[in-house]
Coordinates of C-alpha atoms in Angstrom, one line a residue:
M1 CA 93.2 97.5 93.6
S2 CA 95.0 94.8 92.3
S3 CA 96.4 91.9 94.2
P4 CA 99.7 90.3 95.1
I5 CA 98.5 86.7 93.5
G6 CA 96.8 89.0 90.3
N7 CA 99.8 90.8 89.5
R8 CA 102.1 87.3 90.4
L9 CA 99.6 85.1 87.5
R10 CA 100.2 88.8 85.2
E11 CA 104.0 88.9 85.2
L12 CA 103.9 84.9 84.7
R13 CA 101.9 85.0 81.9
K14 CA 103.4 87.7 80.2
A15 CA 106.9 86.6 80.6
Q16 CA 105.7 83.5 78.7
G17 CA 104.5 85.7 76.3
K18 CA 101.0 84.2 76.7
S19 CA 97.6 85.4 76.0
L20 CA 94.7 85.8 78.3
A21 CA 93.1 83.7 75.6
V22 CA 95.8 81.4 75.6
I23 CA 96.4 80.6 79.3
S24 CA 92.6 80.7 80.2
G25 CA 91.3 78.2 78.0
L26 CA 94.5 75.7 79.3
A27 CA 93.3 76.5 82.9
G28 CA 89.5 76.1 81.6
I29 CA 88.3 79.2 82.4
S30 CA 87.4 82.3 80.2
P31 CA 89.3 85.1 79.4
S32 CA 87.3 87.8 80.8
Y33 CA 87.5 85.2 84.3
L34 CA 91.1 85.0 84.6
S35 CA 91.2 89.3 83.6
R36 CA 89.6 90.1 86.8
L37 CA 91.9 87.3 88.9
E38 CA 94.5 89.3 87.3
S39 CA 93.3 92.6 88.2
G40 CA 92.1 91.6 91.8
D41 CA 88.5 92.1 91.1
R42 CA 87.9 88.7 91.8
A43 CA 90.2 86.4 94.2
L44 CA 91.5 83.7 93.7
D45 CA 90.6 81.2 96.5
R46 CA 90.3 78.2 95.6
R47 CA 93.1 75.3 95.5
S48 CA 92.0 73.5 92.2
L49 CA 91.7 76.7 90.3
L50 CA 95.2 77.6 91.8
V51 CA 95.9 74.2 90.4
S52 CA 95.0 74.5 86.9
L53 CA 96.4 78.0 86.3
A54 CA 99.7 76.5 87.3
N55 CA 99.5 73.8 85.2
A56 CA 98.5 76.0 82.4
L57 CA 101.5 78.4 83.7
E58 CA 103.8 75.4 84.1
V59 CA 104.3 76.4 87.3
A60 CA 104.2 74.9 91.0
P61 CA 101.3 76.8 92.4
S62 CA 103.7 78.5 95.3
E63 CA 105.0 79.7 92.5
I64 CA 102.0 81.8 92.1
T65 CA 100.9 82.3 95.9
G66 CA 104.7 82.2 97.3
A67 CA 105.2 85.5 95.8
A68 CA 102.3 86.6 97.3
A69 CA 103.8 86.1 100.6
I70 CA 103.9 88.7 103.3
T71 CA 107.6 89.3 104.0
M72 CA 108.8 87.5 107.0
G73 CA 109.6 89.0 110.2
E74 CA 107.0 91.7 110.9
L75 CA 105.0 89.3 113.1
E76 CA 106.7 88.1 116.7
E77 CA 106.3 84.5 115.7
D78 CA 108.7 85.1 112.9
H79 CA 111.6 85.7 115.3
S80 CA 111.7 82.2 115.8
L81 CA 111.9 80.3 111.9
N82 CA 115.6 80.2 111.6
Q83 CA 115.9 78.3 115.2
V84 CA 113.3 75.9 114.0
R85 CA 114.5 75.7 110.2
L86 CA 118.0 75.1 111.9
A87 CA 116.8 72.4 114.6
L88 CA 114.8 70.7 111.4
L89 CA 118.2 70.6 109.6
A90 CA 120.2 69.7 112.7
I91 CA 117.8 66.3 112.9
S92 CA 118.3 65.7 109.2
M93 CA 122.2 65.3 109.7
G94 CA 121.6 63.3 112.8
D95 CA 123.0 65.2 115.1
P96 CA 120.0 67.1 117.1
R97 CA 122.2 68.3 119.8
G98 CA 119.4 68.5 122.1
E99 CA 119.1 66.8 125.7
V100 CA 118.3 63.4 126.6
L101 CA 115.0 64.0 129.3
P102 CA 112.4 61.9 130.8
L103 CA 109.9 60.8 129.4
E104 CA 107.4 62.8 131.5
A105 CA 109.0 66.1 131.1
L106 CA 108.8 66.0 127.5
M107 CA 105.5 64.7 127.5
V108 CA 104.4 67.8 129.7
R109 CA 106.2 70.4 127.0
A110 CA 105.2 68.4 124.3
S111 CA 101.3 68.9 125.7
D112 CA 101.9 72.9 126.4
L113 CA 103.1 73.4 123.1
L114 CA 100.2 71.8 121.2
A115 CA 97.8 73.6 123.9
K116 CA 99.3 77.0 122.2
Q117 CA 99.2 76.1 118.6
R118 CA 95.6 75.3 119.0
E119 CA 95.3 78.6 121.0
C120 CA 97.0 80.4 118.4
D121 CA 99.7 81.6 120.3
Y122 CA 102.2 81.6 117.5
A123 CA 105.3 83.4 119.0
L124 CA 105.0 81.4 122.0
V125 CA 104.9 78.1 120.2
G126 CA 107.6 79.2 117.9
T127 CA 110.0 80.1 120.8
L128 CA 109.1 76.4 122.5
L129 CA 109.8 74.7 119.3
P130 CA 113.1 74.7 118.6
Q131 CA 114.9 73.1 121.7
L132 CA 111.2 70.6 122.1
I133 CA 112.4 69.6 118.4
R134 CA 115.8 68.8 119.7
D135 CA 115.0 67.3 123.2
L136 CA 112.2 64.7 121.9
H137 CA 115.5 63.5 119.0
A138 CA 118.1 63.1 120.9
S139 CA 116.2 61.1 123.5
L140 CA 114.7 59.2 120.8
D141 CA 118.0 58.7 119.7
A142 CA 119.2 57.5 123.4
R143 CA 117.0 54.4 123.0
R144 CA 114.6 55.2 126.2
D145 CA 110.9 55.0 126.3
E146 CA 111.1 54.8 122.4
R147 CA 107.8 53.5 121.5
E148 CA 106.3 56.4 124.3
I149 CA 108.6 59.3 122.1
L150 CA 107.9 58.3 119.2
R151 CA 104.0 58.5 119.1
L152 CA 105.0 62.4 120.8
L153 CA 107.2 63.0 117.6
V154 CA 104.1 62.0 114.9
A155 CA 101.9 64.3 117.2
T156 CA 104.3 67.3 117.7
H157 CA 105.0 66.8 114.0
V158 CA 102.3 67.0 112.6
Q159 CA 100.3 68.9 114.8
G160 CA 103.2 71.1 116.0
T161 CA 105.8 71.9 113.8
Q162 CA 103.4 71.1 109.9
A163 CA 100.8 73.4 111.4
W164 CA 102.6 76.0 113.4
L165 CA 104.8 76.8 109.7
G166 CA 101.5 76.9 107.6
D167 CA 99.6 79.1 109.8
I168 CA 102.6 81.8 109.9
G169 CA 103.1 81.3 106.0
A170 CA 106.6 79.8 106.2
S171 CA 108.2 77.6 103.1
M172 CA 105.9 74.8 102.4
D173 CA 109.1 72.8 101.8
L174 CA 110.2 73.5 105.3
A175 CA 107.0 72.4 106.4
W176 CA 107.8 68.5 104.4
Q177 CA 110.6 68.2 106.5
A178 CA 108.5 68.2 109.6
V179 CA 106.0 65.9 107.7
S180 CA 109.1 63.7 106.8
L181 CA 109.9 63.4 110.7
A182 CA 106.5 62.2 111.2
Q183 CA 106.1 59.4 108.5
R184 CA 109.3 58.3 109.5
A185 CA 108.4 58.2 113.5
A186 CA 105.1 56.4 112.3
E187 CA 107.1 53.8 110.3
R188 CA 109.6 52.9 113.0
L189 CA 106.2 52.6 115.4
D190 CA 104.0 50.8 113.2
E191 CA 100.5 51.8 114.8
P192 CA 97.6 52.1 112.7
L193 CA 96.9 54.9 114.9
Y194 CA 99.8 57.3 114.8
G195 CA 100.1 56.2 110.9
A196 CA 96.6 57.7 110.0
V197 CA 98.3 60.9 112.3
S198 CA 101.2 61.3 109.7
A199 CA 98.7 59.9 106.6
F200 CA 97.0 63.3 107.8
G201 CA 99.9 65.4 107.7
T202 CA 101.5 64.6 104.7
S203 CA 98.0 64.6 102.8
F204 CA 98.3 68.2 103.5
G205 CA 101.7 68.5 102.5
L206 CA 100.7 66.9 99.0
I207 CA 97.4 69.1 98.7
G208 CA 99.1 72.5 99.3
A209 CA 101.2 71.3 96.4
G210 CA 98.5 70.1 94.1
G211 CA 99.1 66.5 94.4
F212 CA 95.4 65.6 95.1
D213 CA 95.8 62.3 93.2
M214 CA 98.8 61.6 96.0
A215 CA 96.6 63.1 99.1
A216 CA 93.5 60.8 98.1
R217 CA 96.3 57.7 98.1
T218 CA 97.7 58.2 101.3
L219 CA 94.1 58.8 103.0
A220 CA 92.5 55.9 101.4
D221 CA 95.6 53.6 102.9
A222 CA 95.4 54.6 106.2
A223 CA 93.3 52.8 108.6
P224 CA 92.9 53.5 111.8
G225 CA 89.5 51.5 112.6
T226 CA 87.0 52.9 114.7
A227 CA 87.1 50.4 117.9
T228 CA 87.7 53.4 120.5
L229 CA 86.8 57.3 120.5
A230 CA 90.5 58.1 119.2
D231 CA 90.2 55.9 116.3
M232 CA 86.6 57.6 115.6
Q233 CA 88.6 61.1 116.0
V234 CA 91.4 60.6 113.8
S235 CA 89.4 58.8 111.2
G236 CA 87.2 61.1 110.9
M237 CA 89.4 63.5 110.3
L238 CA 91.0 61.4 107.3
S239 CA 87.7 61.8 106.0
L240 CA 87.2 65.1 106.0
T241 CA 90.5 65.8 104.2
S242 CA 89.4 63.4 101.9
S243 CA 86.0 65.2 101.5
L244 CA 88.1 68.0 100.3
V245 CA 90.6 66.4 98.2
S246 CA 87.4 65.1 96.6
A247 CA 85.9 68.4 96.0
A248 CA 89.7 69.7 94.5
Q249 CA 88.9 67.4 91.9
K250 CA 85.7 67.2 91.2
D251 CA 84.4 64.0 92.7
N252 CA 81.0 64.9 94.1
T253 CA 79.7 61.7 94.9
Q254 CA 83.2 60.9 97.1
R255 CA 83.0 64.2 98.3
V256 CA 79.6 63.8 99.7
A257 CA 80.2 60.1 100.9
A258 CA 83.3 61.1 103.0
L259 CA 81.4 64.4 104.6
D260 CA 78.6 62.2 105.3
Y261 CA 81.4 59.4 107.1
A262 CA 82.2 62.0 109.4
A263 CA 79.7 63.7 110.4
D264 CA 78.5 60.2 111.3
L265 CA 81.4 59.7 113.2
A266 CA 80.9 63.2 115.2
A267 CA 77.4 62.0 115.9
H268 CA 78.9 59.1 118.1
V269 CA 81.7 60.8 119.7
G270 CA 79.9 64.2 120.0
E271 CA 81.3 67.8 121.5
G272 CA 83.8 68.0 123.9
N273 CA 86.9 65.3 122.5
N274 CA 90.2 66.3 121.3
A275 CA 91.9 63.2 120.8
L276 CA 95.6 63.7 119.1
W277 CA 94.6 67.8 119.2
F278 CA 92.2 67.3 116.4
G279 CA 88.9 68.6 118.1
F280 CA 86.9 66.6 116.1
G281 CA 83.2 66.5 116.8
P282 CA 79.9 67.6 115.4
S283 CA 80.8 71.3 115.0
N284 CA 84.2 71.0 113.3
V285 CA 82.5 68.6 111.1
G286 CA 80.3 71.8 110.1
V287 CA 83.1 74.3 109.5
W288 CA 85.1 71.5 107.4
R289 CA 81.4 71.6 105.4
M290 CA 81.9 75.1 104.8
S291 CA 85.8 74.7 103.2
V292 CA 84.6 71.7 101.1
A293 CA 81.9 73.6 99.7
L294 CA 84.2 76.9 99.1
E295 CA 86.5 74.5 97.2
A296 CA 83.5 73.3 95.4
G297 CA 82.6 77.1 94.7
E298 CA 79.3 76.7 95.9
H299 CA 79.5 79.7 98.2
A300 CA 75.3 80.2 99.0
D301 CA 75.8 76.8 100.7
A302 CA 78.5 77.6 102.8
V303 CA 76.8 80.7 104.2
K304 CA 74.0 78.5 104.6
I305 CA 76.0 75.9 106.8
A306 CA 77.8 78.7 108.7
E307 CA 74.0 80.4 109.7
T308 CA 73.7 76.2 111.6
V309 CA 77.3 75.6 113.1
N310 CA 77.6 77.9 116.7
P311 CA 81.1 79.1 117.0
D312 CA 80.9 78.9 121.0
A313 CA 80.7 74.9 120.5
L314 CA 84.0 75.0 119.1
P315 CA 87.0 73.1 121.0
T316 CA 89.5 75.6 120.1
P317 CA 90.5 79.0 119.2
T318 CA 91.8 77.6 116.2
R319 CA 88.7 76.2 115.2
R320 CA 86.9 79.5 115.8
S321 CA 89.2 81.2 113.5
A322 CA 88.4 78.9 110.2
Y323 CA 85.2 79.4 111.0
Y324 CA 84.8 82.9 110.5
R325 CA 87.4 82.8 108.2
E326 CA 85.5 80.8 105.8
Y327 CA 82.3 82.7 106.6
G328 CA 84.0 85.5 105.2
R329 CA 85.3 83.9 102.4
A330 CA 81.6 82.7 101.5
L331 CA 80.0 86.2 102.3
A332 CA 82.5 87.8 100.3
R333 CA 81.0 86.3 96.6
F334 CA 77.2 88.5 97.4
P335 CA 77.4 92.4 96.8
K336 CA 75.2 92.8 99.4
R337 CA 77.1 91.6 102.3
R338 CA 80.1 92.2 101.7
D339 CA 79.9 94.8 104.7
E340 CA 79.3 91.0 106.5
A341 CA 82.2 89.8 105.3
V342 CA 84.5 92.4 106.2
L343 CA 83.2 91.8 109.8
M344 CA 83.4 88.2 109.7
L345 CA 87.2 88.6 108.1
R346 CA 87.9 90.9 111.2
Q347 CA 86.9 88.6 113.7
A348 CA 88.9 85.9 112.5
E349 CA 92.1 88.2 112.3
K350 CA 91.2 89.1 116.3
I351 CA 91.6 85.7 117.1
S352 CA 94.6 84.4 114.9
P353 CA 95.9 87.7 112.8
A354 CA 98.8 85.1 110.7
R355 CA 95.2 83.5 109.3
I356 CA 94.5 86.3 107.6
H357 CA 97.7 87.6 107.0
R358 CA 99.8 84.8 105.4
H359 CA 97.1 82.9 103.8
P360 CA 97.3 84.3 100.2
F361 CA 93.5 83.2 99.4
M362 CA 92.5 85.7 102.3
R363 CA 95.1 88.0 100.7
S364 CA 93.6 88.0 97.6
I365 CA 89.8 88.2 99.1
L366 CA 90.9 91.2 100.9
A367 CA 92.6 93.0 97.8
E368 CA 89.1 92.3 96.1
L369 CA 87.0 93.8 99.0
V370 CA 89.6 97.0 98.7
A371 CA 88.7 96.9 94.9
K372 CA 84.9 97.1 95.6
G373 CA 84.2 99.0 98.0
T374 CA 82.3 98.9 101.2
K375 CA 79.4 100.7 102.0
Q376 CA 79.9 101.9 105.6
A377 CA 82.6 104.0 106.6
T378 CA 83.3 101.8 109.7
I379 CA 83.5 98.9 107.6
G380 CA 85.7 100.4 105.0
R381 CA 88.4 101.5 107.5
E382 CA 88.1 98.3 109.2
L383 CA 88.6 96.8 106.2
R384 CA 91.7 98.6 104.6
G385 CA 92.9 98.5 108.6
M386 CA 93.2 94.3 107.7
A387 CA 94.3 94.7 104.0
Y388 CA 97.4 97.1 105.7
R389 CA 98.0 94.2 108.3
A390 CA 98.2 92.1 105.8
G391 CA 100.9 94.0 103.7
L392 CA 98.4 95.1 100.9
R393 CA 99.0 98.6 99.5
V394 CA 96.0 100.3 100.4

C-alpha cells in the first residue's frame, strides 16, 4: 500500500515538474530509493532524510509530514485542542482570564497534570491543561510567589503543553508558542537549571523544523552543571538531545561523545529519579541510544541495544511506549523479523495509541509493513488493525 508521506512526496515532486533523478540527486539518495519512499515500499523514518528531501523540494519538513497527519477529532484528547489553542492565544494577548490562586494549589495541579502526561493519559491532560495555563499566567501577573510560579511555568509548558501537543500530533507552530512562553519565563527567572529545561524544549522545536544547527547551539549554550542530582539529570537530557542532533548532522564523533557523557551521568544518578519530569537514568539512556542509532541508520545496532534494556525498569509509561516503538522501528528493517516488529509496535500502541497513530514515522512504517505483509495471519490482523486505527487505507 502507498503511505501518506509517500503520496505527499510524489505530489510535491510532480507539482514542481521535477524528475525522480533530480530530487533524489539533490537529497543525496538514489532515484530507486526515492521511488520506494514514494510508493510506500520503504518508510521515511529519519529526521535527517526528511530534512534533505524538504530541502530538495524547497519546502518545510512539515509540508511532507503535515499533510499526512490523521484527521484531528478522532481521539478523545483532540476535543481539548482548541481550548489549549485559545489559552495560548489569550496569554499572547496579555489577557489570560484565569484565577489568581495560591502557590500550593497551582503546584498540586501542575504536578498532577505532568504525572498524567507521563502516564499517557492525554485525554485528561487535555482537559486540565487550558485552565491551568490561564491560572498560572494570571497568578504570575498578580506578582505573588513570582519565582516559584516562573519555575512552574517552565516545567509545565515544556513537559506538559509542548509534550502533549507533540504526542497528539498537533501543529508544530502551536507547540512553538508553548516553547516561547517557557523561554520567556526562564529568561525572567535567570536560573541555569530552568534555562536548561527551556533549552531542551526549544531544541526539540527546532529539531522538528529541521533546524539542527540552531538546536545544537541552543543545547551548547545551556549550562545547568552537575552540582546536584537535578542538575545531573537535566545535563544528561541535554546531552542525549545533543547526540540525536549530531546523528542527524552525521557527526559521529560528537554523537558518541554525547551519549557516553549521558551514560556516565546516568550511572551516577541511578534509576528511579525524576527531576523535572525527565525520568533520566540508565534505562532511559538505553532508549535514547536506540533512537540515536535509528537516526544514524544503524538498525542492527538499535536492535542489539533494545535487547539490553529492561522496559520494566523504565520510569513511566511514556518511556516504555518509546522503547517498544523504537524497537519496532528497528525490527521493521529486517524481513525475517517483521512479525516481531508488529508485536512491538502493537505493545507501544496499547500503552499510548497517539504515539503510534499520530507520529508520521510510525504511520510510514505501518504502511510499509502492510505493503510487505507478514507471515502469520494473526499478526497480519494486528497490523491491519493498527494501520486502520492510524487512519491508513487497508
